[in-house]
Short mmCIF file of C-alpha atoms and ligand atoms in Angstrom, two decimals:
data_model
loop_
_atom_site.label_atom_id
_atom_site.label_comp_id
_atom_site.label_asym_id
_atom_site.label_seq_id
_atom_site.Cartn_x
_atom_site.Cartn_y
_atom_site.Cartn_z
CA UNK A 109 126.45 80.29 34.69
CA UNK A 110 126.27 83.77 36.24
CA UNK A 111 129.67 85.47 36.47
CA UNK A 112 131.17 85.48 39.95
CA UNK A 113 131.06 88.89 41.62
CA UNK A 114 132.30 90.02 45.05
CA UNK A 115 129.75 90.80 47.77
CA UNK A 116 128.40 94.32 48.38
CA UNK A 117 130.67 94.46 51.45
CA UNK A 118 133.82 93.79 49.39
CA UNK A 119 135.18 97.36 49.83
CA UNK A 120 135.23 96.88 53.63
CA UNK A 121 136.69 93.39 53.28
CA UNK A 122 139.61 94.44 51.07
CA UNK A 123 140.27 97.59 53.14
CA UNK A 124 140.46 95.32 56.18
CA UNK A 125 142.91 93.03 54.37
CA UNK A 126 145.01 96.11 53.56
CA UNK A 127 144.85 97.57 57.09
CA UNK A 128 145.87 94.31 58.77
CA UNK A 129 148.52 93.32 56.26
CA UNK A 130 152.04 92.65 57.68
CA UNK A 131 153.86 94.97 55.27
CA UNK A 132 157.28 94.68 56.90
CA UNK A 133 157.24 90.88 56.69
CA UNK A 134 156.44 90.94 52.99
CA UNK A 135 158.57 93.95 52.03
CA UNK A 136 161.60 91.93 53.17
CA UNK A 137 160.66 89.31 50.56
CA UNK A 138 159.93 91.81 47.77
CA UNK A 139 162.35 93.23 45.17
CA UNK A 140 161.57 96.72 46.53
CA UNK A 141 163.54 95.83 49.69
CA UNK A 142 166.70 95.71 47.55
CA UNK A 143 165.74 98.76 45.49
CA UNK A 144 165.09 101.08 48.43
CA UNK A 145 168.69 101.21 49.77
CA UNK A 146 169.98 101.86 46.23
CA UNK A 147 167.55 104.76 45.73
CA UNK A 148 169.71 107.41 47.37
CA UNK A 149 168.30 110.17 45.15
CA UNK A 150 165.59 110.50 42.50
CA UNK A 151 167.86 109.61 39.57
CA UNK A 152 169.22 106.54 41.34
CA UNK A 153 165.71 105.49 42.37
CA UNK A 154 164.70 105.56 38.73
CA UNK A 155 167.79 103.65 37.55
CA UNK A 156 167.44 101.02 40.29
CA UNK A 157 163.73 100.75 39.51
CA UNK A 158 164.21 100.22 35.77
CA UNK A 159 166.81 97.50 36.24
CA UNK A 160 165.06 95.82 39.17
CA UNK A 161 161.69 95.72 37.40
CA UNK A 162 163.36 94.36 34.26
CA UNK A 163 164.87 91.58 36.40
CA UNK A 164 161.54 90.85 38.13
CA UNK A 165 161.03 87.42 36.61
CA UNK A 166 160.77 84.27 38.71
CA UNK A 167 160.76 83.85 42.47
CA UNK A 168 161.42 86.81 44.72
CA UNK A 169 164.60 85.39 46.31
CA UNK A 170 166.20 84.91 42.89
CA UNK A 171 165.09 88.41 41.79
CA UNK A 172 166.56 90.01 44.93
CA UNK A 173 169.77 88.08 44.35
CA UNK A 174 169.97 89.25 40.72
CA UNK A 175 169.46 92.90 41.69
CA UNK A 176 172.13 92.50 44.38
CA UNK A 177 174.61 91.05 41.85
CA UNK A 178 173.90 93.89 39.46
CA UNK A 179 174.50 96.46 42.24
CA UNK A 180 177.77 94.73 43.16
CA UNK A 181 178.99 95.14 39.59
CA UNK A 182 178.94 98.93 40.16
CA UNK A 183 180.06 98.68 43.80
CA UNK A 184 176.67 99.64 45.17
CA UNK A 185 176.20 102.92 43.28
CA UNK A 186 173.61 102.41 40.53
CA UNK A 187 174.42 105.88 39.17
CA UNK A 188 177.47 104.16 37.63
CA UNK A 189 175.13 102.10 35.43
CA UNK A 190 174.65 105.28 33.37
CA UNK A 191 178.12 106.76 33.86
CA UNK A 192 180.18 106.57 30.61
CA UNK A 193 183.40 106.46 32.69
CA UNK A 194 182.21 103.13 34.07
CA UNK A 195 181.24 101.63 30.71
CA UNK A 196 184.29 99.34 30.27
CA UNK A 197 184.38 98.07 33.86
CA UNK A 198 180.63 97.55 33.88
CA UNK A 199 180.66 95.68 30.62
CA UNK A 200 183.45 93.40 31.81
CA UNK A 201 181.71 92.67 35.12
CA UNK A 202 178.32 92.05 33.53
CA UNK A 203 179.68 89.70 30.87
CA UNK A 204 178.85 86.52 32.79
CA UNK A 205 175.63 87.86 34.36
CA UNK A 206 172.57 85.63 34.01
CA UNK A 207 169.10 85.78 35.52
CA UNK A 208 166.64 83.38 33.93
CA UNK A 209 166.80 84.29 30.22
CA UNK A 210 168.20 87.77 30.87
CA UNK A 211 171.88 88.13 29.97
CA UNK A 212 174.50 90.68 30.96
CA UNK A 213 174.82 92.01 27.41
CA UNK A 214 171.13 92.96 27.50
CA UNK A 215 171.60 94.87 30.76
CA UNK A 216 174.64 96.56 29.27
CA UNK A 217 172.55 97.67 26.29
CA UNK A 218 169.88 98.98 28.67
CA UNK A 219 172.58 100.93 30.53
CA UNK A 220 173.58 102.49 27.21
CA UNK A 221 169.97 103.38 26.36
CA UNK A 222 169.52 105.11 29.71
CA UNK A 223 172.86 106.91 29.40
CA UNK A 224 171.75 108.33 26.04
CA UNK A 225 168.28 109.22 27.36
CA UNK A 226 169.63 111.12 30.35
CA UNK A 227 171.74 113.27 28.04
CA UNK A 228 168.45 114.72 26.72
CA UNK A 229 165.98 114.41 29.61
CA UNK A 230 166.15 114.54 33.40
CA UNK A 231 163.72 111.70 34.06
CA UNK A 232 161.82 108.87 32.39
CA UNK A 233 158.72 110.56 33.80
CA UNK A 234 158.87 112.91 30.81
CA UNK A 235 158.65 110.01 28.35
CA UNK A 236 155.83 108.39 30.34
CA UNK A 237 153.85 111.65 30.50
CA UNK A 238 154.10 112.17 26.74
CA UNK A 239 152.54 108.76 26.17
CA UNK A 240 149.99 109.27 28.97
CA UNK A 241 148.78 112.54 27.50
CA UNK A 242 148.52 111.06 24.01
CA UNK A 243 146.91 107.66 24.70
CA UNK A 244 146.26 107.25 28.41
CA UNK A 245 148.10 104.95 30.82
CA UNK A 246 148.72 102.26 28.18
CA UNK A 247 150.20 105.01 26.02
CA UNK A 248 152.57 105.93 28.85
CA UNK A 249 153.75 102.33 29.18
CA UNK A 250 154.08 102.11 25.40
CA UNK A 251 156.26 105.23 25.33
CA UNK A 252 158.45 103.87 28.13
CA UNK A 253 158.80 100.53 26.33
CA UNK A 254 159.81 102.22 23.08
CA UNK A 255 162.23 104.53 24.90
CA UNK A 256 163.98 101.63 26.63
CA UNK A 257 164.04 99.49 23.49
CA UNK A 258 165.53 102.35 21.53
CA UNK A 259 163.83 101.30 18.34
CA UNK A 260 164.24 104.83 16.94
CA UNK A 261 168.01 104.60 17.37
CA UNK A 262 169.23 102.83 14.23
CA UNK A 263 172.89 103.30 15.06
CA UNK A 264 172.99 100.37 17.50
CA UNK A 265 171.67 96.86 17.08
CA UNK A 266 170.23 95.53 20.37
CA UNK A 267 171.33 92.09 21.57
CA UNK A 268 169.15 89.10 20.79
CA UNK A 269 165.95 89.06 22.87
CA UNK A 270 166.46 92.58 24.23
CA UNK A 271 163.36 94.28 22.77
CA UNK A 272 161.12 91.48 24.06
CA UNK A 273 162.02 92.55 27.62
CA UNK A 274 159.83 95.63 27.13
CA UNK A 275 156.45 94.63 25.66
CA UNK A 276 153.83 97.31 25.04
CA UNK A 277 150.13 96.94 25.88
CA UNK A 278 149.30 98.75 22.64
CA UNK A 279 150.77 96.02 20.46
CA UNK A 280 148.41 93.36 19.03
CA UNK A 281 149.25 90.81 21.76
CA UNK A 282 147.93 93.27 24.39
CA UNK A 283 150.63 92.40 26.91
CA UNK A 284 149.84 93.11 30.59
CA UNK A 285 153.33 94.73 30.68
CA UNK A 286 153.63 93.72 34.32
CA UNK A 287 157.21 94.80 34.87
CA UNK A 288 156.90 98.32 33.45
CA UNK A 289 153.56 98.78 35.23
CA UNK A 290 155.30 97.74 38.47
CA UNK A 291 158.13 100.20 37.76
CA UNK A 292 155.60 103.03 37.34
CA UNK A 293 153.89 102.05 40.61
CA UNK A 294 157.21 102.25 42.43
CA UNK A 295 157.93 105.67 40.90
CA UNK A 296 154.51 107.28 41.41
CA UNK A 297 153.15 106.10 44.78
CA UNK A 298 154.78 107.80 47.74
CA UNK A 299 153.22 105.55 50.36
CA UNK A 300 155.29 102.73 51.82
CA UNK A 301 156.84 100.70 50.34
CA UNK A 302 156.94 102.67 47.07
CA UNK A 303 159.43 105.40 46.21
CA UNK A 304 157.28 108.35 45.06
CA UNK A 305 159.88 110.14 42.97
CA UNK A 306 157.58 111.05 40.06
CA UNK A 307 155.34 113.93 41.12
CA UNK A 308 153.35 114.69 37.95
CA UNK A 309 151.49 111.40 37.44
CA UNK A 310 148.29 111.13 39.55
CA UNK A 311 148.12 107.93 41.62
CA UNK A 312 144.52 107.51 40.45
CA UNK A 313 145.87 106.80 36.95
CA UNK A 314 147.90 103.77 38.06
CA UNK A 315 147.08 100.32 36.77
CA UNK A 316 147.66 97.05 38.61
CA UNK A 317 150.87 95.12 37.78
CA UNK A 318 149.19 91.84 36.94
CA UNK A 319 151.40 88.95 38.01
CA UNK A 320 150.14 85.39 38.48
CA UNK A 321 149.32 85.91 42.19
CA UNK A 322 147.33 89.11 41.62
CA UNK A 323 145.53 87.55 38.67
CA UNK A 324 144.60 84.42 40.63
CA UNK A 325 143.09 86.31 43.54
CA UNK A 326 141.45 88.99 41.33
CA UNK A 327 139.74 86.25 39.32
CA UNK A 328 138.63 84.37 42.43
CA UNK A 329 137.27 87.55 44.02
CA UNK A 330 135.30 88.32 40.85
CA UNK A 331 137.23 91.48 39.92
CA UNK A 332 137.61 90.01 36.44
CA UNK A 333 136.13 87.04 34.62
CA UNK A 334 139.11 86.82 32.27
CA UNK A 335 141.27 83.73 32.59
CA UNK A 336 144.10 85.18 30.50
CA UNK A 337 146.56 87.77 31.69
CA UNK A 338 146.26 90.60 29.18
CA UNK A 339 146.03 94.37 29.14
CA UNK A 340 142.22 94.05 29.02
CA UNK A 341 142.43 92.11 32.31
CA UNK A 342 144.70 94.79 33.80
CA UNK A 343 142.12 97.45 32.92
CA UNK A 344 139.23 95.44 34.34
CA UNK A 345 140.93 94.69 37.67
CA UNK A 346 142.24 98.26 37.98
CA UNK A 347 138.76 99.68 37.35
CA UNK A 348 137.28 97.41 40.03
CA UNK A 349 139.90 98.62 42.53
CA UNK A 350 139.44 102.24 41.45
CA UNK A 351 135.78 102.01 42.45
CA UNK A 352 137.00 101.24 45.99
CA UNK A 353 139.80 103.81 46.14
CA UNK A 354 139.70 106.29 43.22
CA UNK A 355 142.72 108.20 44.56
CA UNK A 356 145.05 105.22 45.03
CA UNK A 357 143.73 102.01 43.44
CA UNK A 358 147.22 100.46 43.15
CA UNK A 359 147.64 100.45 46.94
CA UNK A 360 146.00 97.01 46.92
CA UNK A 361 148.56 95.53 44.53
CA UNK A 362 151.24 94.76 47.11
CA UNK A 363 148.71 93.18 49.46
CA UNK A 364 147.04 91.00 46.81
CA UNK A 365 150.41 89.93 45.39
CA UNK A 366 151.97 89.04 48.73
CA UNK A 367 148.86 87.33 50.02
CA UNK A 368 149.69 84.82 47.30
CA UNK A 369 153.51 84.83 47.61
CA UNK A 370 153.51 84.46 51.40
CA UNK A 371 151.15 81.48 51.46
CA UNK A 372 148.50 83.51 53.34
CA UNK A 373 146.26 82.34 50.49
CA UNK A 374 146.57 78.60 49.79
CA UNK A 375 144.69 78.96 46.47
CA UNK A 376 142.38 76.18 47.56
CA UNK A 377 139.71 75.77 50.27
CA UNK A 378 141.65 75.24 53.49
CA UNK A 379 139.63 76.07 56.53
CA UNK A 380 142.57 76.74 58.86
CA UNK A 381 144.02 79.36 56.49
CA UNK A 382 140.86 80.71 54.88
CA UNK A 383 138.94 81.06 58.15
CA UNK A 384 140.41 84.46 59.12
CA UNK A 385 140.77 85.71 55.52
CA UNK A 386 139.06 89.13 55.24
CA UNK A 387 137.89 88.52 51.67
CA UNK A 388 136.60 84.96 52.22
CA UNK A 389 132.93 86.05 51.78
CA UNK A 390 133.89 87.27 48.30
CA UNK A 391 136.04 84.29 47.32
CA UNK A 392 134.79 82.06 44.51
CA UNK A 393 136.04 78.97 46.38
CA UNK A 394 133.76 79.75 49.32
CA UNK A 395 130.66 80.78 47.38
CA UNK A 396 127.61 79.49 49.22
CA UNK A 397 129.69 77.94 52.00
CA UNK A 398 130.22 78.95 55.59
CA UNK A 399 132.88 78.11 58.11
CA UNK A 400 131.56 75.76 60.79
CA UNK A 401 131.67 77.29 64.27
S1 SF4 B 640 139.28 82.57 51.22
FE1 SF4 B 640 141.14 81.27 51.10
S2 SF4 B 640 141.41 80.80 48.91
FE2 SF4 B 640 139.98 82.54 49.07
S3 SF4 B 640 141.26 84.38 48.89
FE3 SF4 B 640 141.04 83.96 51.09
S4 SF4 B 640 142.80 82.69 51.63
FE4 SF4 B 640 142.63 82.67 49.37
#
């Protein structure tokens, strides 16, 4: 069977989806809505972003709740997550923290890693850029993952399961590294709703944070033929979007993701919902079909 591909008019269709998208409705449901008020300066934006993206597992309400509980543990100032004077209080308050399989002791270890890192460097952008320059975008994510894991620091043993929170796309499993890729999107893009506090990484370099919603719609629009979520799929989808907007390919991520989360896309052929969908002519489920007048 021939692989499914979007129509020649797909660039106009997806730009229309983007232009008409109700950002404010979906931002309220997104983890970024909890991150933005915590990002009172560039350092705090980065700290809030690292923790929030690490916690971005499961449904968005639970993620927003987890970020809120973490912020409460430092009384709303995420700068205290890397403040050694807060180490004892923070550790005590995080002891009972749970979000899915993430435990408070893992977040406490992450706080320690960041505290150590900020003694040497002003921003995680430096670590990302070193990896980017050496091995491209995947290299940047790999460098971030290794920095946060702290595998070069043999003086501390991380808690059980900690290192697995930061997979690298350069490892044999070829992880899509969705959460770190999302963190980098938040840091680099300066268009709403992202935070734009890293200035040295070009937006054209960004890759798509491939969650299940983005993967479903990317596959059904023919942006990839891969059924598995992997780094190879991330590259394929990102390249397809870069052909539409070479300067800012990741701008479509929020829209594709929340089209799925919001129920705007039912993930099956439903005429009442699919009828007004801008990308319906490109959708695999509607190939060769038309909507009756
Ligand atoms: S046509 Fe329907 S199933 Fe296809 S992407 Fe649009 S809303 Fe989703």
